[in-house]
Coordinates of C-alpha atoms and ligand atoms in Angstrom, one line a residue:
X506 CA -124.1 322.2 19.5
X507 CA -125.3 326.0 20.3
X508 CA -129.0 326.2 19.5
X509 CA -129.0 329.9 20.9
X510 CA -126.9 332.5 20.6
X511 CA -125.2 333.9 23.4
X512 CA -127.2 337.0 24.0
X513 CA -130.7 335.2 23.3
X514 CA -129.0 332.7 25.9
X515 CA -128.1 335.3 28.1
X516 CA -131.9 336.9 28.5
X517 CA -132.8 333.1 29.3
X518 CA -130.6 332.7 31.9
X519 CA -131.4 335.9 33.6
X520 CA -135.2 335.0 33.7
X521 CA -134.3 332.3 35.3
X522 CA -132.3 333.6 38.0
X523 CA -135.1 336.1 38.5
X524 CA -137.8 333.9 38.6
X525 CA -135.3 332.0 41.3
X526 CA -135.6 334.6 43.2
X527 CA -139.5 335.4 42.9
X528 CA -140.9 331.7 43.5
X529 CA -139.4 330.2 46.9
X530 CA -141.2 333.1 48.2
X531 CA -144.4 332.3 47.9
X532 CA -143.7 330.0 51.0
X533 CA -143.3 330.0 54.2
X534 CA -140.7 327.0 54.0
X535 CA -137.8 327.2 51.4
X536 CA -138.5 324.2 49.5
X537 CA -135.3 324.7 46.3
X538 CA -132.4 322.1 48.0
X539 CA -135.0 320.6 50.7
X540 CA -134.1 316.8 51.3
X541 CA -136.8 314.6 52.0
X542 CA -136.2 314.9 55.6
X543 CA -137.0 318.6 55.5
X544 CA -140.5 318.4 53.2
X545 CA -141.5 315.8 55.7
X546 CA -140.6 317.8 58.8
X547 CA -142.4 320.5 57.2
X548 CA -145.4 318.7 56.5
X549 CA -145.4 317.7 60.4
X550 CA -145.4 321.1 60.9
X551 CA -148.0 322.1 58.8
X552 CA -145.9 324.5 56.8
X553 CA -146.2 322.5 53.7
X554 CA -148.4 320.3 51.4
X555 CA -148.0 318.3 48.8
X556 CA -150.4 320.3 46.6
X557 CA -148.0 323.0 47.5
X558 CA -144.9 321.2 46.6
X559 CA -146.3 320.0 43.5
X560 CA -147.1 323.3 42.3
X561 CA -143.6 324.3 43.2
X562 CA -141.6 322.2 41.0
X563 CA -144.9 322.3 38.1
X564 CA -143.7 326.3 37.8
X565 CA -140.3 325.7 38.5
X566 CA -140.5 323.3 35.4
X567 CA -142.3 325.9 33.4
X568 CA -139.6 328.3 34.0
X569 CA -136.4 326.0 33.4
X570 CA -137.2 322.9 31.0
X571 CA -137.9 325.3 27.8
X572 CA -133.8 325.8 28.5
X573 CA -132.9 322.6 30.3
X574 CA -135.2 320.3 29.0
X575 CA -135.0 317.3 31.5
X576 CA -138.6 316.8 31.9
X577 CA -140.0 315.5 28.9
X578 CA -144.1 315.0 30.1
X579 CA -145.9 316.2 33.0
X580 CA -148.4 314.1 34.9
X581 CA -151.8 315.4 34.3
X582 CA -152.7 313.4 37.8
X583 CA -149.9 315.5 40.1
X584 CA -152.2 317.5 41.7
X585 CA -154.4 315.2 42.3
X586 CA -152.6 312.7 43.6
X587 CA -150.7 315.3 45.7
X588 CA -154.4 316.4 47.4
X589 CA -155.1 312.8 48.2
X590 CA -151.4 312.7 50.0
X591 CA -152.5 316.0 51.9
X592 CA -156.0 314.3 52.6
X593 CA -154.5 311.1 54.1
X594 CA -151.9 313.1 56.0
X595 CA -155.2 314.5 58.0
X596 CA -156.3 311.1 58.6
X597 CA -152.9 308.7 59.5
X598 CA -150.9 308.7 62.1
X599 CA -147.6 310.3 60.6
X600 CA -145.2 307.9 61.6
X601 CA -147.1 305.2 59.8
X602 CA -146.8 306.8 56.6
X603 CA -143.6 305.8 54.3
X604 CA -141.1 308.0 53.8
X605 CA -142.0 308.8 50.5
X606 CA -145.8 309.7 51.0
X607 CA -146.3 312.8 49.3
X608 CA -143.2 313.3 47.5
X609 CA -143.1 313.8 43.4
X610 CA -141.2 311.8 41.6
X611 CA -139.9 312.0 37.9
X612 CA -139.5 309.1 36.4
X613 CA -136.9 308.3 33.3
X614 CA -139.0 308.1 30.3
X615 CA -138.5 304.0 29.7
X616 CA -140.2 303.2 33.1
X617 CA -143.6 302.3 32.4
X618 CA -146.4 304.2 34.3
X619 CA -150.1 302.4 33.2
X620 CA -151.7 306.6 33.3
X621 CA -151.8 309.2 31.1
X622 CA -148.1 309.1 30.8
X623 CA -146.3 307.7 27.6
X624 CA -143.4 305.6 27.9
X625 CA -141.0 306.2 24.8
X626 CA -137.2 306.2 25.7
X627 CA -137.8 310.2 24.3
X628 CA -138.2 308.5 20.2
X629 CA -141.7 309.2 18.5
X630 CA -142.6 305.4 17.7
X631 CA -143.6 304.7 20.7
X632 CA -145.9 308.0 21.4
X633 CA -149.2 306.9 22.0
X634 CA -148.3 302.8 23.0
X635 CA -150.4 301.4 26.2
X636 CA -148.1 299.8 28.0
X637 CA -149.9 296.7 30.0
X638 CA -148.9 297.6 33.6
X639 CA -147.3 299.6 35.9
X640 CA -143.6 299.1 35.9
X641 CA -142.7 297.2 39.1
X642 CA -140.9 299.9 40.6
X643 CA -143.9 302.3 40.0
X644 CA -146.3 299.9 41.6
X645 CA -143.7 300.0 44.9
X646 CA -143.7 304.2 44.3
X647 CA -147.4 304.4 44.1
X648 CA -147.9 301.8 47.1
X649 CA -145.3 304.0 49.4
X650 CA -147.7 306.8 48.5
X651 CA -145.2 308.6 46.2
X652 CA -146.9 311.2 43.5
X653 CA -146.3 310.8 40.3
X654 CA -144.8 314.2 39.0
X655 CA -143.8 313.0 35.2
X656 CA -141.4 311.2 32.8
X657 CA -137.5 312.6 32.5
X658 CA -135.9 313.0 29.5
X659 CA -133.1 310.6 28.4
X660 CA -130.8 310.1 25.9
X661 CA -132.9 308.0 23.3
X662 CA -133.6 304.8 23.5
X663 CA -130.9 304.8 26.8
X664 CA -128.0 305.7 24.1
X665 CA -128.6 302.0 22.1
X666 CA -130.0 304.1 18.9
X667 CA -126.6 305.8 17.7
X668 CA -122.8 306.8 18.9
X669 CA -123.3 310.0 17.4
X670 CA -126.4 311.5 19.1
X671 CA -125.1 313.8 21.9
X672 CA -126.1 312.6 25.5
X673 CA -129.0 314.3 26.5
X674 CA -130.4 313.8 23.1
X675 CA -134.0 312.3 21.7
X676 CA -136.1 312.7 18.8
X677 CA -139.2 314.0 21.5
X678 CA -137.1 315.5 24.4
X679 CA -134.8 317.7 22.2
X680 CA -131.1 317.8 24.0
X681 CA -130.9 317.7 27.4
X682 CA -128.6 320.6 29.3
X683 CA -126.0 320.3 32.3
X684 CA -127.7 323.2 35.0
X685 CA -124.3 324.3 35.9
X686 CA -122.7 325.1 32.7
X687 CA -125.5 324.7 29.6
X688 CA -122.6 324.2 27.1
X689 CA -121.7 321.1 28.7
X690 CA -122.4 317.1 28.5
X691 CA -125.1 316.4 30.9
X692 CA -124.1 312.8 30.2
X693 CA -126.8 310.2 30.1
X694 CA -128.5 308.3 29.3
X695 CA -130.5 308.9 32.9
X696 CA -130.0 312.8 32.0
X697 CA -133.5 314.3 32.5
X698 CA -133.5 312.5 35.7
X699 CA -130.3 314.1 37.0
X700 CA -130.9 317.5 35.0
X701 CA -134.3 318.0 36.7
X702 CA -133.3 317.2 40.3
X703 CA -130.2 319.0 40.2
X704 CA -132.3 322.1 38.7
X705 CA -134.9 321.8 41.7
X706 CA -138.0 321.0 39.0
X707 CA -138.3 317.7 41.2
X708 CA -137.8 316.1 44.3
X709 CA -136.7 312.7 43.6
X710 CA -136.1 310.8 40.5
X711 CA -135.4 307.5 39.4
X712 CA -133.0 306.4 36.7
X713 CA -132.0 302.7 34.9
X714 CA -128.4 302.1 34.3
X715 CA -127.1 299.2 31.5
X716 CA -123.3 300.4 31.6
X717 CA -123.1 304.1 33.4
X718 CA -126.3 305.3 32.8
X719 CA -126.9 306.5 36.7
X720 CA -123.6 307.3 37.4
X721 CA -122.4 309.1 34.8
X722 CA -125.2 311.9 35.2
X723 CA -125.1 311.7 38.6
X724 CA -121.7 312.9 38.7
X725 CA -122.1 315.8 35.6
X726 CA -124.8 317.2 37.6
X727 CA -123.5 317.5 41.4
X728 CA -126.3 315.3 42.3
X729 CA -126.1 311.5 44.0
X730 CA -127.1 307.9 42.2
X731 CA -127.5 304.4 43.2
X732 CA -126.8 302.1 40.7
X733 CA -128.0 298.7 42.8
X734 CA -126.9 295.1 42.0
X735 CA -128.9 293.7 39.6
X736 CA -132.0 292.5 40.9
X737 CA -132.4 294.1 43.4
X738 CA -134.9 296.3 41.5
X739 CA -137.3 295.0 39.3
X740 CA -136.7 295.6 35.5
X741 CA -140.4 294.8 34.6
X742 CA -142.0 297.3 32.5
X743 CA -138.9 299.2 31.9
X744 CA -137.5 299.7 28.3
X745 CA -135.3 297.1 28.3
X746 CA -131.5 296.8 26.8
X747 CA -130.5 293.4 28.5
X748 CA -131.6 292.5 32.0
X749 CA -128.2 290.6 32.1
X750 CA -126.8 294.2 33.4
X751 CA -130.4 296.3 33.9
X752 CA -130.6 298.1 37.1
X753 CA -133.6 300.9 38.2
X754 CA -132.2 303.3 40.9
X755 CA -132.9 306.8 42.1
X756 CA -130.9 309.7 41.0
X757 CA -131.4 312.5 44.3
X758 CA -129.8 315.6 45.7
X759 CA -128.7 313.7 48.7
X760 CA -127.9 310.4 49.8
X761 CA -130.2 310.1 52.3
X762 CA -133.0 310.9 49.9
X763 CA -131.5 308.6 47.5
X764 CA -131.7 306.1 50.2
X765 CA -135.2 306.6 51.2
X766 CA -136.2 305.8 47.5
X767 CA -134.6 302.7 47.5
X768 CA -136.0 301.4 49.9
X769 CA -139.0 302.2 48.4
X770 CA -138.5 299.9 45.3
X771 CA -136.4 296.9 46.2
X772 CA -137.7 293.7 46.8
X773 CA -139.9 290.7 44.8
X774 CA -141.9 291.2 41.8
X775 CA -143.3 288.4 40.1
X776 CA -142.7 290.0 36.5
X777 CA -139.1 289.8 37.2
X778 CA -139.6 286.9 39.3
X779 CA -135.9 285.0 39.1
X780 CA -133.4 287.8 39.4
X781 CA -135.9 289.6 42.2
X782 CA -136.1 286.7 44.1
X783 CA -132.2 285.8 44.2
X784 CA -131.3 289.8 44.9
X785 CA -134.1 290.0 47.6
X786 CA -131.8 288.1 50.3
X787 CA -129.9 290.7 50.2
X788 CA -132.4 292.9 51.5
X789 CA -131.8 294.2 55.3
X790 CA -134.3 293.9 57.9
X791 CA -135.2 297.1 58.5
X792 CA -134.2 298.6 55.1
X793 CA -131.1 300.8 54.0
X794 CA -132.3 304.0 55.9
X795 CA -130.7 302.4 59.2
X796 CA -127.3 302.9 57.2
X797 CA -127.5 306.6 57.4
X798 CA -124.5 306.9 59.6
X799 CA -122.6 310.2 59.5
X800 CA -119.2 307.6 61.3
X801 CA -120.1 305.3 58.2
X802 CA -116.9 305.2 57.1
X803 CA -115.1 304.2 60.3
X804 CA -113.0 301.3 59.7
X805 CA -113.8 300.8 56.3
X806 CA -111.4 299.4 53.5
X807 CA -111.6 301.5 50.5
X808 CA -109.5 300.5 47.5
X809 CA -107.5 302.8 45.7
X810 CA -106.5 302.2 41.9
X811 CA -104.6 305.4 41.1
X812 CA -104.6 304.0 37.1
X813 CA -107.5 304.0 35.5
X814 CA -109.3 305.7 38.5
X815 CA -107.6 308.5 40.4
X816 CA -106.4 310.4 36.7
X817 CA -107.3 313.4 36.8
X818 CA -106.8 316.4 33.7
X819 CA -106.9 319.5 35.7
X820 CA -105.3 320.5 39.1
X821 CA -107.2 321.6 41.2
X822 CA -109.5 318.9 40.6
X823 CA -106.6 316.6 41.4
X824 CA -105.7 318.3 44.5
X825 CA -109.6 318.2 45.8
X826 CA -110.0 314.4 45.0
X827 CA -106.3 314.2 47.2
X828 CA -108.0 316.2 50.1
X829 CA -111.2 313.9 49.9
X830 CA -108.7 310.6 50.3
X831 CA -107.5 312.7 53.2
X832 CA -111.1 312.9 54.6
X833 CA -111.6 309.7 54.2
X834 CA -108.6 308.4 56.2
X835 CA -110.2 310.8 58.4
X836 CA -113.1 309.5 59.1
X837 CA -111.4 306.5 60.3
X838 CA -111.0 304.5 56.4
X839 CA -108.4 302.3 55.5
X840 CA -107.3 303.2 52.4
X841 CA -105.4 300.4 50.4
X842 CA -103.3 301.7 47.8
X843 CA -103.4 299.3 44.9
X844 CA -100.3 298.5 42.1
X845 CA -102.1 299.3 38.8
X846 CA -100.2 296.3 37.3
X847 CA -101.7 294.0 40.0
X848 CA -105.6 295.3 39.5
X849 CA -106.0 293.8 36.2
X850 CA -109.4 295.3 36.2
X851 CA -109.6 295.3 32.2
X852 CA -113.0 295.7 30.4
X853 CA -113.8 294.0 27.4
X854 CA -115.7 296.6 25.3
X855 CA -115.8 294.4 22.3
X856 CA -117.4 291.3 24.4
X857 CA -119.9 293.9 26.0
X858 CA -121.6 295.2 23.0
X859 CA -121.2 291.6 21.4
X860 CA -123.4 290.1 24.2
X861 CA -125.7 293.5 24.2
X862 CA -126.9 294.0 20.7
X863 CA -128.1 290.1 20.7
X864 CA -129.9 290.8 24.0
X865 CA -131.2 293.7 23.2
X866 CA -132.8 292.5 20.2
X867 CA -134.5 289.8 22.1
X868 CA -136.1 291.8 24.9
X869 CA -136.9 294.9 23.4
X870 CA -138.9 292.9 21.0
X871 CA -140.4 290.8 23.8
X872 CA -141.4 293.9 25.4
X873 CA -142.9 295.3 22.1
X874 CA -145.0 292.9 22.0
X875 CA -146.3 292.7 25.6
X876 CA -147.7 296.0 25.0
X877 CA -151.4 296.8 24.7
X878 CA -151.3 298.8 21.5
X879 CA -147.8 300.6 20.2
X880 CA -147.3 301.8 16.6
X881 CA -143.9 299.4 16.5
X882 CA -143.7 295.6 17.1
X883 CA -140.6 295.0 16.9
X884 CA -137.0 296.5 16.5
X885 CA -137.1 296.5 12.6
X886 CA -140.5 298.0 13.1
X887 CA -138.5 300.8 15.3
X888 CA -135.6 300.8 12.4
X889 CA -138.1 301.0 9.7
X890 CA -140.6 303.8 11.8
X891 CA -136.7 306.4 11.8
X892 CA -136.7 306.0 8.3
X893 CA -139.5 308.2 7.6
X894 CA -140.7 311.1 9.2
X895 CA -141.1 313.0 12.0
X896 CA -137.6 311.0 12.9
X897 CA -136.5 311.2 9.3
X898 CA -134.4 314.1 9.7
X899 CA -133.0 312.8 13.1
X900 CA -131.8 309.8 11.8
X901 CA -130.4 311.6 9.0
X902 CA -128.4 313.4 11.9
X903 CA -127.6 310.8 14.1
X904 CA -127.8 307.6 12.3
X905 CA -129.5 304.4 13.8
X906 CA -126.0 302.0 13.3
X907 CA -126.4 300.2 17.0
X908 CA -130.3 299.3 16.3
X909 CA -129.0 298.0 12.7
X910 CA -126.1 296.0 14.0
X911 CA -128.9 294.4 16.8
X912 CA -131.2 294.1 14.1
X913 CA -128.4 292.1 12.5
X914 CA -128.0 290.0 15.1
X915 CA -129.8 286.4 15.3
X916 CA -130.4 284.8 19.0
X917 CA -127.7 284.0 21.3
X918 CA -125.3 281.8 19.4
X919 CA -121.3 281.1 20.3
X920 CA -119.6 284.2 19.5
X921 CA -122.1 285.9 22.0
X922 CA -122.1 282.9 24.7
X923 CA -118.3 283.3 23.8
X924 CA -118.3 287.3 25.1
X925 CA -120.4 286.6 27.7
X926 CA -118.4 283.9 29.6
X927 CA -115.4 286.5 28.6
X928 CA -117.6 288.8 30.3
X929 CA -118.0 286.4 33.6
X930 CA -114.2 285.7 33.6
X931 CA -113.1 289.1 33.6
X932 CA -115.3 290.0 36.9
X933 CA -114.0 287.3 38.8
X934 CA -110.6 287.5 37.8
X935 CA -110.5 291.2 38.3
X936 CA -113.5 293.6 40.4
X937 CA -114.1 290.3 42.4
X938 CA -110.9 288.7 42.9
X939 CA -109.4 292.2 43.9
X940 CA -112.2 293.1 46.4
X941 CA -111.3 290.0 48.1
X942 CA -107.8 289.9 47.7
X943 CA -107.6 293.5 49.6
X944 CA -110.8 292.8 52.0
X945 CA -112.0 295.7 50.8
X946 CA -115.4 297.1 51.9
X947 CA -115.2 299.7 48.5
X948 CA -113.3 300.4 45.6
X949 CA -113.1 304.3 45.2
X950 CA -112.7 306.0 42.0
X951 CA -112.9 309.7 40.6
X952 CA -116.2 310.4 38.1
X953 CA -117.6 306.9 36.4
X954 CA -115.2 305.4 35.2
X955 CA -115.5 302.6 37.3
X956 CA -118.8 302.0 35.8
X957 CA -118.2 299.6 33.2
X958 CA -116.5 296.8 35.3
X959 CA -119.4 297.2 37.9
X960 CA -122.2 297.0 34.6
X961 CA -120.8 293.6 33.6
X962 CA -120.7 292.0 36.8
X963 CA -123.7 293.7 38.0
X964 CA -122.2 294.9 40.6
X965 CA -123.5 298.3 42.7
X966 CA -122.2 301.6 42.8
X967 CA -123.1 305.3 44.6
X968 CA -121.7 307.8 43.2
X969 CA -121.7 311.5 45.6
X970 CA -121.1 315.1 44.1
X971 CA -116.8 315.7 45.1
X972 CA -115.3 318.4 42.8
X973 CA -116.0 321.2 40.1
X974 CA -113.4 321.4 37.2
X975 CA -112.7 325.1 35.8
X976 CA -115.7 324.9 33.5
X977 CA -118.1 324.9 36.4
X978 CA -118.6 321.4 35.8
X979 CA -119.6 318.8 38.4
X980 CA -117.7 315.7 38.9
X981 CA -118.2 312.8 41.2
X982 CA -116.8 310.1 43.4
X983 CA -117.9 306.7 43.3
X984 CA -118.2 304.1 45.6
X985 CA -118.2 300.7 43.9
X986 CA -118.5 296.6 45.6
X987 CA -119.9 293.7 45.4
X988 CA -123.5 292.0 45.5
X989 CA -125.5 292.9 47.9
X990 CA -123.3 295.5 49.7
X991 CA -125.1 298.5 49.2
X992 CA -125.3 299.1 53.2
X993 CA -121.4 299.5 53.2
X994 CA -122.0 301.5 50.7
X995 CA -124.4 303.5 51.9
X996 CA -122.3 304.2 54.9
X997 CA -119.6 305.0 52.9
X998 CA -121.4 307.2 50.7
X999 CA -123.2 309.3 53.7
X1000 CA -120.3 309.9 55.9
X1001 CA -118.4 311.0 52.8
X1002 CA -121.0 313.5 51.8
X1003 CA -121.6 314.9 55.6
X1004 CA -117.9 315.2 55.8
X1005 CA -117.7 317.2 52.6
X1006 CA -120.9 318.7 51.6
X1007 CA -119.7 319.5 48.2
X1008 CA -123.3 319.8 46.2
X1009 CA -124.2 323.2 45.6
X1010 CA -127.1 324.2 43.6
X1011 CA -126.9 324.6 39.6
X1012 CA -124.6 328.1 38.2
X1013 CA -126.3 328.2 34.5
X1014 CA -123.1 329.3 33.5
X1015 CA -122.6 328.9 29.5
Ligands
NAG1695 C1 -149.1 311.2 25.5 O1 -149.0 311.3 24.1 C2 -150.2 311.7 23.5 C3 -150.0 311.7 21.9 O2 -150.1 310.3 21.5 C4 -150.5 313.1 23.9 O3 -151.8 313.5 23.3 C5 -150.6 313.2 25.4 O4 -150.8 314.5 25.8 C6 -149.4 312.6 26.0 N1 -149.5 312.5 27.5 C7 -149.0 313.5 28.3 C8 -149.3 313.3 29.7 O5 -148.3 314.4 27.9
NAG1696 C1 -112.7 290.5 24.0 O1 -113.9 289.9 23.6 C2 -113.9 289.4 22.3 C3 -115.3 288.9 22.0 O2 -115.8 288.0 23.0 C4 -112.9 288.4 22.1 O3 -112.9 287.9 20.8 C5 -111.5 288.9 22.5 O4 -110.5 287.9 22.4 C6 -111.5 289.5 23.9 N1 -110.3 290.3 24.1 C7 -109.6 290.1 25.2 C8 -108.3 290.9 25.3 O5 -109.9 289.3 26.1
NAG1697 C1 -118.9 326.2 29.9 O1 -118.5 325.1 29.1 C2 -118.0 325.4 27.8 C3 -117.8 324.1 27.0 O2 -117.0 323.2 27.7 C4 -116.7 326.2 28.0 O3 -116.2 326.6 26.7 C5 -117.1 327.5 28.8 O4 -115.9 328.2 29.0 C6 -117.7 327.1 30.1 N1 -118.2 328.3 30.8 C7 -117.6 328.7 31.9 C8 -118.2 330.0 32.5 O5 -116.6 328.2 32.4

């Protein structure tokens, strides 16, 4: 889809390369690719504030979301709750301030924020609803003394409106672009959260993941994502598709950064009481930041499915992902080469959606009605609402087929009991049997196209930035296990990207 032509497209990208160069100077500190670890050092240091940093990415947004178009609402409130960050920063003792004290977050437009913000999932029928609370995740954020920058902009409705809207796309956040090459998927449906950290218009994000939804926009734009076992998170107050595979994580430039969010949002919340509760023994003592190891991956078992996983359509790319197994034996991994015939790690599309429309009719309707005041009740009030305009023409476009095949659906009755015990049987016969068959600490594949056998299982995942294909496009390496092993991942994950450092910040090629 071109929306402008090539010279208009041209003139954009050269403003934005100039006002690249104008901005970072305005400080003393180079904030565009700081990690978390660097804006806090500099805040020690007195070279920064968060008043400053906010007003970084607010400009840095007014120069690249007209083109980009990840952010899809500022926070009114940034400033001022970066000023009360830079006011308590004169007042506590440093080291007893969270990691994330002071640092703006964007948050993917379906996670609830009880402020000025709207939560839509980017589609006009829900502009203007009060949501009742906080989303779980954002009370956690705002406790650790994170600011609230804004909402992202996703694929509408998390990609459960239509198959034939592009990824990227909604009704309110127009389409979403990839930062390193603008005529390219950004993927989604988390693509305003990857777009925008990626492009430097944030410092952190967080994104929600049904079936790829972190990963796969994690991995288009060079950027990492945690995609943590379900649970593990709360799902309250987030948009929901079904909290059988639901999952909040953060979508960062780095993994340590990613890891210093999630810390900041695992753990109990009584709106999400059962599956919080289970997941929360799987929490560390002392959180995952102690899992930063740059020898991570020494003595690790890392799987190694060649078919599906390890395909690859261009060369070079091929011969970089071979270099990176390389690194990882390396680094002191075992890698276990596995017999395609003998994975049998076969996904059930069919049984997926099956179980998904039925859920999703039941708790985006439950969540519909939890709300304070919303223009739309219920899914066929959210069918009925793309009918007519402003989302008349859109639906034209697109169509609305997945919310009409939900709408069709009534409860859970034996065909979708039926998919989801298919569902159960195909994770422990295949992800699960086959990580403990091998021992294996990991299974490794190339991009995300692990991600569907971890989304029914609810297993987690970290995917890390590892190649460019001739396009200038981004591609990724994931890191994929069971329950409740998101320290072995994490140590997989960081030692692989110290070892490699492949990231590199966007090209705004076209
Ligand atoms: C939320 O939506 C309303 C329209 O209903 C708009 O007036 C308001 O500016 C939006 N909030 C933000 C922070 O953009
Ligand atoms: C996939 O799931 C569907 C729906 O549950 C089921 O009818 C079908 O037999 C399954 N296919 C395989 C190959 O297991
Ligand atoms: C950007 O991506 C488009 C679409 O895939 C492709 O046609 C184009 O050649 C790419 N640009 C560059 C500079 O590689």
């Amino acid at each position: 889809m071109k929306i402008y032509s090539a010279l208009s497209l041209s003139i954009l990208v050269a403003s934005i390369m100039l006002s690249h160069s104008n901005s970072n100077k305005c400080y003393a500190f180079s904030i565009r690719e700081a990690s978390i670890d660097d804006l806090r050092t500099a805040f020690n240091q007195k070279q920064l504030t968060s008043t400053q940093l906010v007003d970084f990415y607010l400009e840095e947004i007014r120069n690249l979301n007209p083109i980009l178009k990840g952010v899809i609402e500022v926070n009114p409130d940034a400033l001022l709750q970066a000023r009360k960050a830079d006011e308590e920063r004169k007042v506590k003792k440093l080291d007893s301030l969270s990691a994330l004290h002071g640092i703006p977050i964007l948050l993917k437009d379906n996670i609830a924020t009880n402020d000025k913000l709207n939560t839509t999932a980017g589609s006009f029928a829900l502009l203007g609803s009060v949501v009742p609370r906080d989303a779980g995740v954002v009370k956690k954020l705002r406790k650790a003394g994170a600011v609230i920058l804004g909402k992202a902009s996703m694929s509408e409705w998390a990609n459960f409106r239509s198959y034939n809207a592009p990824n990227g796309w909604s009704a309110r956040g127009g389409l979403g672009k990839n930062p390193y090459n603008l005529s390219a998927d950004p993927c989604g449906s988390s693509s305003g959260s990857a777009i925008s950290v990626a492009a430097n218009m944030a410092a952190v994000s967080l994104g929600t993941e049904t079936d790829g939804s972190i990963l796969c926009p994690s991995g288009f734009n060079a950027v990492v994502g945690i995609k943590p076992t379900i649970g593990l998170t709360s799902r309250a107050g987030v948009i929901p598709i079904s909290p059988r595979q639901d999952t909040i994580g953060p979508i960062c430039r780095t993994v340590s950064d990613a890891v210093y969010v999630l810390d900041a949002i695992v753990g109990f919340d009584y709106n999400d009481e059962e599956a919080t509760r289970k997941a929360s023994n799987y929490i560390p003592h002392g959180g995952y930041a102690q899992f930063l190891k740059a020898d991570g991956l020494n003595g690790k078992r890392l799987g190694i499915v060649r078919n599906p996983f390890f395909k690859f359509e261009e060369n070079p790319v091929a011969k970089a992902f071979e270099h990176h197994l390389l690194t990882l034996r390396k680094k002191g991994a075992v890698l276990v080469e596995i017999d395609d015939d003998k994975a049998s790690l076969d996904y059930n599309s069919s049984a997926e959606e099956t179980a998904l429309l039925a859920e999703f009719k039941i708790y985006l309707n439950t969540y519909l009605k939890e709300l304070i005041a919303s223009p739309v009740r219920s899914l066929a009030d959210v069918i009925a609402f793309n009918e007519k305009s402003p989302d008349l023409e859109m639906t034209k476009q697109y169509g609305q087929e997945v919310f009409l095949a939900a709408e069709a659906t009534n409860g859970i009755g034996n065909s979708e009991k039926e998919a989801r015990k298919n569902l159960g049987k195909l994770s422990r016969n295949g992800f699960k049997k086959l990580m403990r068959q091998y021992k294996l600490d990991a299974l490794v594949a190339a991009r995300y196209d692990v991600a569907s056998v971890l989304a029914i299982g609810g297993f987690p995942g970290i995917i890390v930035p590892a190649a460019y294909d001739s396009k200038g496009v981004p591609i990724g390496i994931c890191f994929g296990g069971l329950k409740g092993t998101e320290p072995k991942l994490i140590e997989i994950a960081y030692s692989f990207e110290q070892a490699t450092k492949i990231r590199k910040p966007p090209t705004f090629l076209h």
